[in-house]
Amino acid sequence: MTPAADAALQEEATTPVPEVGWFVYGVVGADSPVPTDLTGLDDEPVTTLSSGRVAAVVTKVAVERPPGRSVELLAYNSVLDALAHGPGPVVPVRFGSILPDEEAVVEEFLAPDEGYFAELLEGLQGREQFMFQALYDEQQVLADIVATEPEIAELRALTKDLPPEAAYGERVRLGELVSAAVDVRRAVDSSWLLDEVLPLTEAYSLRPVSGLERVVDAALLVATDRRADFEERLEALAEEVHDRMRLRLMGPTAPYDFAGGG
Amino acid sequence: MTVQTQRRGGGGYLDRPAPSGLADVVEIILDKGIVIDAYVRVSLVGIELLTIDARIVIASVDTYLRFAEATNRLDLLEQGGGKPLDEFIGNMQESGAGRKVKGAVSGAKKALSSGDDDDDSSERRPAKKSSSRRRSSA
């Protein structure tokens, strides 16, 4: 590291920068077993540091390292994945959280909020997060819009064979109408899809969607003992709508959207 | 290390991808999870995850031009019966291993006349369940 970069880092850090820190993945119950062969960033073995009823899942991490690489993100995700598939719940901690030493993990991170973490863990007991997405096929939804909206069909016919620089205003208008038409379809489709899906969940978090393809993008918290019903119902829904929408279900993942971190 | 429990539903219409690639992982994680106070943390420029907001396309002239271009690229005969949409479904099939897509999509249906075009999908709207509503959205 260059002296300048080092100086910049020192300036940004509010605690002195040690050579080795603790990368925090998540918080689990103190009595919750963590797989013994689990490794995290840089293949470091995963351990726990506990305070009362809760424990932080951590690995040692070299603080001086090249700028963020995707392997780190994948390693973080795979640790949380493994914990999510374990016997007890896990509260994910935001990617990139490194504390200077064990004392900071226990005294400054865990201890002050032990009750809060215990409460979050209790709320996640027996529940799993899934990512649910509904997507249009772009070609299909556009074909449908052109076929059903005369003004769009007219503008398309007008601009289709002109060079790209011609009929600028008409093109903008065409795109605007297409955007609005997709929004109308999306509002209707997402509304009834969510009506079908959300009653099967314990909690949900809707992520904003836009563009021509996405209809719904939601994180769903599902009770483990209702999971079979949930998956069955989604499969039936996917079949019901398959001629105009594709449904995707990823997970279970760690409960990233229900960790109280906003 | 990857731990996945993947199960495929009986019918196979539902996509059950294993989140494996970076794009999937980034999408799942975004900027989620407990935030530790900055004064406690070691600030590491290299490892901080940037705010990822790339999926949100701000409605703008550029967006509209892109939509218009996509519409104009469509290879279809929208009048006089036209081309069956099987072809378009074919494209969808590629990305969904194990999905079965059969039969032609019924063609154009009645246009939606609702003026409700300013949907912020993050806000859920109360909706009635009715079969007529379902039909109308095809």
Short mmCIF file of C-alpha atoms in Angstrom, two decimals:
data_model
loop_
_atom_site.label_atom_id
_atom_site.label_comp_id
_atom_site.label_asym_id
_atom_site.label_seq_id
_atom_site.Cartn_x
_atom_site.Cartn_y
_atom_site.Cartn_z
CA MET A 1 0.00 0.00 0.00
CA THR A 2 1.31 3.42 -0.88
CA PRO A 3 1.89 5.91 1.91
CA ALA A 4 -0.85 8.12 0.46
CA ALA A 5 -3.41 5.33 0.39
CA ASP A 6 -2.37 4.31 3.86
CA ALA A 7 -2.87 7.83 5.09
CA ALA A 8 -6.29 7.98 3.45
CA LEU A 9 -7.28 4.75 5.08
CA GLN A 10 -6.07 5.91 8.48
CA GLU A 11 -8.09 9.06 8.06
CA GLU A 12 -11.27 7.23 7.20
CA ALA A 13 -11.00 4.66 9.90
CA THR A 14 -12.24 5.84 13.22
CA THR A 15 -10.47 3.03 15.02
CA PRO A 16 -6.78 2.29 14.54
CA VAL A 17 -6.34 -0.10 11.63
CA PRO A 18 -4.95 -3.44 12.82
CA GLU A 19 -3.35 -5.99 10.52
CA VAL A 20 -5.91 -8.63 11.28
CA GLY A 21 -9.56 -8.05 12.03
CA TRP A 22 -12.72 -10.08 12.47
CA PHE A 23 -15.12 -10.32 9.59
CA VAL A 24 -18.65 -10.63 10.96
CA TYR A 25 -21.12 -12.70 8.93
CA GLY A 26 -24.09 -12.87 11.20
CA VAL A 27 -25.50 -13.44 14.63
CA VAL A 28 -26.77 -16.80 15.87
CA GLY A 29 -28.03 -18.14 19.17
CA ALA A 30 -25.13 -18.87 21.56
CA ASP A 31 -26.30 -22.48 21.81
CA SER A 32 -26.73 -22.84 18.04
CA PRO A 33 -24.11 -25.13 16.53
CA VAL A 34 -22.11 -23.84 13.58
CA PRO A 35 -20.76 -26.43 11.12
CA THR A 36 -17.21 -27.27 12.14
CA ASP A 37 -15.81 -27.45 8.63
CA LEU A 38 -17.25 -24.13 7.51
CA THR A 39 -14.81 -21.67 5.96
CA GLY A 40 -15.26 -18.05 4.98
CA LEU A 41 -13.21 -15.34 3.27
CA ASP A 42 -9.69 -16.52 2.35
CA ASP A 43 -10.80 -20.03 3.40
CA GLU A 44 -10.42 -19.05 7.04
CA PRO A 45 -12.24 -21.35 9.45
CA VAL A 46 -15.50 -19.95 10.78
CA THR A 47 -15.74 -19.53 14.55
CA THR A 48 -18.11 -17.86 16.97
CA LEU A 49 -17.65 -15.25 19.65
CA SER A 50 -20.48 -15.15 22.15
CA SER A 51 -22.02 -12.75 24.59
CA GLY A 52 -24.87 -14.04 26.73
CA ARG A 53 -27.58 -15.61 24.57
CA VAL A 54 -26.10 -14.62 21.22
CA ALA A 55 -22.94 -15.25 19.23
CA ALA A 56 -21.28 -13.56 16.27
CA VAL A 57 -20.17 -15.81 13.42
CA VAL A 58 -16.74 -14.57 12.37
CA THR A 59 -13.51 -15.32 10.57
CA LYS A 60 -10.13 -13.71 10.90
CA VAL A 61 -9.45 -11.44 7.97
CA ALA A 62 -6.35 -9.66 6.76
CA VAL A 63 -7.29 -6.02 6.83
CA GLU A 64 -4.79 -4.99 4.21
CA ARG A 65 -6.13 -6.47 1.02
CA PRO A 66 -6.79 -5.64 -2.61
CA PRO A 67 -10.06 -3.84 -3.39
CA GLY A 68 -13.26 -5.83 -3.07
CA ARG A 69 -13.35 -8.95 -5.16
CA SER A 70 -16.38 -10.97 -6.04
CA VAL A 71 -14.97 -14.07 -4.33
CA GLU A 72 -15.38 -12.26 -1.03
CA LEU A 73 -19.04 -11.61 -1.72
CA LEU A 74 -19.57 -15.22 -2.72
CA ALA A 75 -17.72 -16.48 0.35
CA TYR A 76 -19.85 -14.27 2.59
CA ASN A 77 -23.02 -15.54 0.94
CA SER A 78 -22.00 -19.16 1.17
CA VAL A 79 -21.30 -18.90 4.93
CA LEU A 80 -24.73 -17.36 5.47
CA ASP A 81 -26.27 -19.97 3.19
CA ALA A 82 -24.75 -22.74 5.27
CA LEU A 83 -25.99 -21.11 8.49
CA ALA A 84 -29.45 -20.62 7.01
CA HIS A 85 -29.61 -24.33 6.25
CA GLY A 86 -28.49 -25.18 9.77
CA PRO A 87 -30.62 -26.03 12.75
CA GLY A 88 -31.02 -22.54 14.20
CA PRO A 89 -31.79 -19.10 12.76
CA VAL A 90 -29.19 -16.54 11.72
CA VAL A 91 -29.39 -12.77 11.51
CA PRO A 92 -27.14 -11.63 8.64
CA VAL A 93 -24.78 -8.74 9.24
CA ARG A 94 -24.19 -6.47 6.28
CA PHE A 95 -21.41 -7.53 3.95
CA GLY A 96 -18.08 -5.92 4.67
CA SER A 97 -18.44 -5.52 8.44
CA ILE A 98 -15.00 -5.94 10.01
CA LEU A 99 -14.21 -5.30 13.64
CA PRO A 100 -10.69 -4.72 14.95
CA ASP A 101 -10.56 -7.40 17.65
CA GLU A 102 -12.51 -9.93 19.69
CA GLU A 103 -13.27 -7.40 22.35
CA ALA A 104 -14.95 -5.11 19.85
CA VAL A 105 -17.09 -7.98 18.56
CA VAL A 106 -18.22 -8.99 22.02
CA GLU A 107 -18.26 -5.75 23.97
CA GLU A 108 -19.14 -3.19 21.36
CA PHE A 109 -21.23 -5.13 18.87
CA LEU A 110 -22.95 -8.03 20.68
CA ALA A 111 -23.31 -7.02 24.31
CA PRO A 112 -25.10 -3.68 23.89
CA ASP A 113 -27.76 -5.21 21.64
CA GLU A 114 -27.96 -8.73 23.00
CA GLY A 115 -31.66 -8.42 23.74
CA TYR A 116 -32.42 -7.03 20.32
CA PHE A 117 -30.50 -9.79 18.54
CA ALA A 118 -32.15 -12.46 20.70
CA GLU A 119 -35.54 -11.04 19.76
CA LEU A 120 -34.70 -11.03 16.05
CA LEU A 121 -33.49 -14.62 16.28
CA GLU A 122 -36.64 -15.67 18.05
CA GLY A 123 -38.73 -14.07 15.31
CA LEU A 124 -36.80 -16.00 12.67
CA GLN A 125 -37.07 -19.35 14.43
CA GLY A 126 -38.67 -21.90 12.12
CA ARG A 127 -38.86 -19.47 9.22
CA GLU A 128 -36.95 -19.28 5.96
CA GLN A 129 -36.48 -16.57 3.37
CA PHE A 130 -37.19 -17.09 -0.30
CA MET A 131 -36.75 -14.72 -3.20
CA PHE A 132 -39.79 -14.69 -5.43
CA GLN A 133 -39.84 -13.15 -8.87
CA ALA A 134 -42.37 -12.96 -11.64
CA LEU A 135 -41.19 -11.98 -15.09
CA TYR A 136 -42.78 -11.24 -18.41
CA ASP A 137 -41.15 -12.31 -21.58
CA GLU A 138 -40.22 -8.99 -23.13
CA GLN A 139 -41.11 -10.06 -26.66
CA GLN A 140 -44.42 -11.45 -25.59
CA VAL A 141 -45.55 -8.53 -23.48
CA LEU A 142 -44.56 -6.10 -26.23
CA ALA A 143 -46.41 -8.16 -28.84
CA ASP A 144 -49.49 -8.15 -26.64
CA ILE A 145 -49.27 -4.40 -26.14
CA VAL A 146 -48.85 -3.70 -29.84
CA ALA A 147 -51.79 -5.97 -30.60
CA THR A 148 -54.11 -4.38 -28.08
CA GLU A 149 -53.21 -0.70 -28.05
CA PRO A 150 -54.06 0.99 -31.36
CA GLU A 151 -52.08 4.17 -30.65
CA ILE A 152 -48.95 2.14 -29.93
CA ALA A 153 -49.45 0.06 -33.06
CA GLU A 154 -49.81 3.24 -35.12
CA LEU A 155 -46.70 4.85 -33.70
CA ARG A 156 -44.79 1.66 -34.20
CA ALA A 157 -45.88 1.43 -37.81
CA LEU A 158 -44.85 5.05 -38.27
CA THR A 159 -41.38 4.82 -36.74
CA LYS A 160 -40.42 1.23 -37.38
CA ASP A 161 -38.78 1.62 -40.76
CA LEU A 162 -37.42 5.12 -40.33
CA PRO A 163 -33.76 5.68 -39.50
CA PRO A 164 -33.07 5.99 -35.75
CA GLU A 165 -32.55 9.75 -35.89
CA ALA A 166 -35.90 10.39 -37.56
CA ALA A 167 -39.22 10.91 -35.80
CA TYR A 168 -37.58 11.51 -32.43
CA GLY A 169 -40.70 12.86 -30.80
CA GLU A 170 -42.80 9.95 -32.03
CA ARG A 171 -40.27 7.47 -30.68
CA VAL A 172 -40.25 9.07 -27.26
CA ARG A 173 -44.03 9.07 -27.27
CA LEU A 174 -44.07 5.42 -28.35
CA GLY A 175 -41.70 4.44 -25.54
CA GLU A 176 -43.70 6.43 -23.03
CA LEU A 177 -46.93 4.70 -24.05
CA VAL A 178 -45.25 1.29 -23.96
CA SER A 179 -43.89 2.04 -20.50
CA ALA A 180 -47.34 3.07 -19.27
CA ALA A 181 -48.95 0.00 -20.86
CA VAL A 182 -46.45 -2.32 -19.15
CA ASP A 183 -47.06 -0.53 -15.87
CA VAL A 184 -50.81 -1.13 -16.17
CA ARG A 185 -50.29 -4.82 -16.84
CA ARG A 186 -47.75 -5.05 -14.06
CA ALA A 187 -50.06 -3.38 -11.57
CA VAL A 188 -52.85 -5.85 -12.31
CA ASP A 189 -50.65 -8.94 -12.49
CA SER A 190 -48.52 -8.15 -9.44
CA SER A 191 -51.59 -7.31 -7.43
CA TRP A 192 -53.33 -10.61 -7.99
CA LEU A 193 -50.12 -12.64 -7.81
CA LEU A 194 -49.31 -11.14 -4.42
CA ASP A 195 -52.88 -11.80 -3.31
CA GLU A 196 -52.24 -15.45 -4.02
CA VAL A 197 -48.75 -15.65 -2.56
CA LEU A 198 -48.60 -13.37 0.48
CA PRO A 199 -51.18 -15.26 2.57
CA LEU A 200 -48.77 -18.18 2.49
CA THR A 201 -46.01 -16.14 4.12
CA GLU A 202 -45.21 -14.88 7.61
CA ALA A 203 -43.71 -11.64 6.35
CA TYR A 204 -42.65 -10.08 3.07
CA SER A 205 -40.61 -7.28 1.64
CA LEU A 206 -41.34 -5.97 -1.82
CA ARG A 207 -38.46 -4.67 -3.84
CA PRO A 208 -39.14 -2.02 -6.46
CA VAL A 209 -39.37 -3.19 -10.05
CA SER A 210 -39.19 -1.44 -13.39
CA GLY A 211 -38.34 -2.15 -16.98
CA LEU A 212 -40.23 -4.40 -19.35
CA GLU A 213 -39.76 -7.79 -17.74
CA ARG A 214 -40.08 -7.73 -13.98
CA VAL A 215 -43.54 -8.01 -12.54
CA VAL A 216 -42.81 -8.87 -8.92
CA ASP A 217 -39.60 -9.01 -6.92
CA ALA A 218 -40.22 -9.96 -3.32
CA ALA A 219 -38.44 -11.44 -0.36
CA LEU A 220 -40.78 -13.82 1.45
CA LEU A 221 -40.46 -15.25 4.91
CA VAL A 222 -42.06 -18.67 5.03
CA ALA A 223 -42.73 -20.90 8.02
CA THR A 224 -40.75 -24.09 7.63
CA ASP A 225 -43.76 -26.21 8.47
CA ARG A 226 -45.78 -24.51 5.72
CA ARG A 227 -43.01 -24.68 3.16
CA ALA A 228 -44.34 -27.71 1.32
CA ASP A 229 -47.75 -26.04 0.85
CA PHE A 230 -46.07 -22.83 -0.21
CA GLU A 231 -43.95 -24.54 -2.85
CA GLU A 232 -46.86 -26.57 -4.09
CA ARG A 233 -49.04 -23.50 -4.43
CA LEU A 234 -46.31 -21.61 -6.29
CA GLU A 235 -45.85 -24.51 -8.65
CA ALA A 236 -49.58 -24.48 -9.39
CA LEU A 237 -49.51 -20.70 -9.86
CA ALA A 238 -46.54 -20.99 -12.20
CA GLU A 239 -48.48 -23.44 -14.30
CA GLU A 240 -51.55 -21.23 -14.26
CA VAL A 241 -49.70 -18.18 -15.58
CA HIS A 242 -47.02 -19.87 -17.66
CA ASP A 243 -48.37 -18.58 -20.96
CA ARG A 244 -47.57 -15.01 -20.03
CA MET A 245 -45.31 -14.97 -16.97
CA ARG A 246 -42.41 -16.91 -15.61
CA LEU A 247 -42.22 -17.44 -11.85
CA ARG A 248 -38.88 -17.92 -10.13
CA LEU A 249 -38.25 -19.02 -6.59
CA MET A 250 -34.77 -18.90 -5.10
CA GLY A 251 -33.88 -20.20 -1.71
CA PRO A 252 -34.13 -20.77 1.08
CA THR A 253 -31.54 -18.06 1.59
CA ALA A 254 -30.41 -16.40 4.80
CA PRO A 255 -33.08 -13.93 5.96
CA TYR A 256 -31.32 -10.87 4.56
CA ASP A 257 -34.53 -8.92 4.24
CA PHE A 258 -35.81 -9.69 7.72
CA ALA A 259 -32.74 -8.88 9.76
CA GLY A 260 -33.98 -5.53 10.93
CA GLY A 261 -31.15 -3.79 9.11
CA GLY A 262 -33.42 -1.90 6.74
CA MET B 1 -18.41 -23.99 -0.29
CA THR B 2 -21.96 -24.05 -1.44
CA VAL B 3 -24.82 -25.52 0.42
CA GLN B 4 -28.00 -25.84 -1.54
CA THR B 5 -31.14 -27.73 -0.99
CA GLN B 6 -32.79 -27.70 -4.33
CA ARG B 7 -36.04 -29.41 -4.93
CA ARG B 8 -37.92 -29.31 -8.11
CA GLY B 9 -41.64 -29.12 -7.93
CA GLY B 10 -43.66 -31.81 -9.59
CA GLY B 11 -44.97 -29.78 -12.51
CA GLY B 12 -41.74 -28.09 -13.42
CA TYR B 13 -43.26 -24.73 -14.37
CA LEU B 14 -41.73 -22.96 -11.42
CA ASP B 15 -38.10 -21.96 -11.93
CA ARG B 16 -35.99 -23.05 -8.98
CA PRO B 17 -32.53 -21.72 -9.79
CA ALA B 18 -29.75 -22.21 -7.29
CA PRO B 19 -28.41 -18.75 -6.57
CA SER B 20 -24.88 -19.34 -7.72
CA GLY B 21 -23.51 -16.59 -9.89
CA LEU B 22 -22.37 -13.22 -8.66
CA ALA B 23 -25.40 -11.52 -10.17
CA ASP B 24 -27.81 -13.69 -8.19
CA VAL B 25 -25.87 -13.21 -5.00
CA VAL B 26 -25.63 -9.47 -5.42
CA GLU B 27 -29.34 -9.34 -6.07
CA ILE B 28 -30.18 -11.33 -2.97
CA ILE B 29 -27.81 -9.51 -0.69
CA LEU B 30 -28.10 -5.97 -2.01
CA ASP B 31 -27.34 -3.86 1.00
CA LYS B 32 -29.17 -6.01 3.50
CA GLY B 33 -28.34 -7.11 7.00
CA ILE B 34 -27.56 -5.63 10.37
CA VAL B 35 -25.47 -2.49 10.12
CA ILE B 36 -22.67 -2.10 12.64
CA ASP B 37 -21.95 1.44 13.77
CA ALA B 38 -19.15 3.00 11.78
CA TYR B 39 -17.24 4.05 14.86
CA VAL B 40 -16.84 0.41 15.86
CA ARG B 41 -16.02 -0.92 12.43
CA VAL B 42 -12.74 -1.03 10.63
CA SER B 43 -13.37 1.01 7.54
CA LEU B 44 -12.08 -0.82 4.52
CA VAL B 45 -12.43 1.02 1.28
CA GLY B 46 -11.86 -2.06 -0.83
CA ILE B 47 -14.44 -4.33 0.65
CA GLU B 48 -17.41 -2.07 1.18
CA LEU B 49 -20.29 -3.02 -1.00
CA LEU B 50 -21.42 -0.19 -3.17
CA THR B 51 -25.06 0.63 -3.19
CA ILE B 52 -26.52 -1.37 -5.97
CA ASP B 53 -29.44 0.24 -7.60
CA ALA B 54 -28.81 -0.77 -11.15
CA ARG B 55 -32.09 -2.61 -11.52
CA ILE B 56 -34.11 0.48 -11.08
CA VAL B 57 -34.52 2.14 -14.39
CA ILE B 58 -35.45 5.73 -13.94
CA ALA B 59 -38.16 6.72 -16.37
CA SER B 60 -36.44 9.05 -18.77
CA VAL B 61 -36.28 9.87 -22.42
CA ASP B 62 -33.49 7.31 -22.79
CA THR B 63 -35.66 4.65 -21.24
CA TYR B 64 -38.52 5.53 -23.52
CA LEU B 65 -36.27 5.40 -26.56
CA ARG B 66 -35.05 2.00 -25.47
CA PHE B 67 -38.62 0.75 -25.06
CA ALA B 68 -39.54 2.17 -28.46
CA GLU B 69 -36.57 0.43 -30.02
CA ALA B 70 -37.54 -2.87 -28.39
CA THR B 71 -41.07 -2.45 -29.69
CA ASN B 72 -39.87 -1.69 -33.18
CA ARG B 73 -37.53 -4.65 -33.19
CA LEU B 74 -40.46 -6.95 -32.58
CA ASP B 75 -40.79 -9.34 -35.43
CA LEU B 76 -44.47 -9.89 -35.58
CA LEU B 77 -47.44 -9.52 -37.80
CA GLU B 78 -49.78 -7.99 -35.37
CA GLN B 79 -52.67 -7.85 -37.80
CA GLY B 80 -54.59 -10.47 -39.65
CA GLY B 81 -54.04 -13.37 -37.33
CA GLY B 82 -50.32 -12.93 -37.24
CA LYS B 83 -47.65 -15.28 -36.23
CA PRO B 84 -48.37 -17.59 -33.35
CA LEU B 85 -46.51 -16.57 -30.26
CA ASP B 86 -44.94 -19.98 -29.80
CA GLU B 87 -41.76 -18.50 -31.08
CA PHE B 88 -41.62 -15.98 -28.30
CA ILE B 89 -42.35 -18.61 -25.75
CA GLY B 90 -39.46 -20.52 -27.22
CA ASN B 91 -37.16 -17.75 -26.08
CA MET B 92 -38.47 -18.00 -22.58
CA GLN B 93 -37.87 -21.69 -22.50
CA GLU B 94 -34.15 -21.26 -22.88
CA SER B 95 -33.79 -19.67 -19.51
CA GLY B 96 -35.99 -22.06 -17.65
CA ALA B 97 -34.55 -25.54 -17.58
CA GLY B 98 -37.14 -28.15 -16.94
CA ARG B 99 -40.04 -25.95 -17.79
CA LYS B 100 -42.59 -27.25 -20.13
CA VAL B 101 -44.23 -24.81 -22.40
CA LYS B 102 -46.85 -26.09 -24.66
CA GLY B 103 -49.58 -24.77 -26.85
CA ALA B 104 -50.00 -21.44 -28.44
CA VAL B 105 -50.62 -18.40 -26.39
CA SER B 106 -54.01 -17.02 -26.98
CA GLY B 107 -53.64 -13.88 -28.96
CA ALA B 108 -54.58 -10.39 -28.23
CA LYS B 109 -57.15 -9.81 -25.61
CA LYS B 110 -59.05 -6.80 -24.64
CA ALA B 111 -56.86 -3.88 -23.89
CA LEU B 112 -56.69 -2.77 -20.32
CA SER B 113 -58.48 0.46 -19.98
CA SER B 114 -57.40 1.35 -16.49
CA GLY B 115 -55.71 4.71 -16.19
CA ASP B 116 -53.69 3.41 -13.31
CA ASP B 117 -50.33 3.67 -14.93
CA ASP B 118 -48.24 5.13 -12.20
CA ASP B 119 -47.55 2.04 -10.24
CA ASP B 120 -44.92 2.07 -7.61
CA SER B 121 -44.63 -1.64 -7.19
CA SER B 122 -43.05 -1.34 -3.79
CA GLU B 123 -46.38 -0.18 -2.52
CA ARG B 124 -48.86 -2.88 -2.34
CA ARG B 125 -52.34 -2.08 -3.34
CA PRO B 126 -55.36 -3.84 -1.99
CA ALA B 127 -56.85 -5.99 -4.64
CA LYS B 128 -59.92 -8.02 -5.05
CA LYS B 129 -59.71 -11.60 -6.00
CA SER B 130 -61.94 -12.34 -8.88
CA SER B 131 -61.68 -14.56 -11.84
CA SER B 132 -62.75 -11.83 -14.20
CA ARG B 133 -59.83 -9.79 -13.03
CA ARG B 134 -57.46 -12.58 -13.81
CA ARG B 135 -58.84 -12.99 -17.25
CA SER B 136 -58.50 -9.32 -17.96
CA SER B 137 -54.80 -9.28 -17.35
CA ALA B 138 -53.72 -11.76 -19.94
#
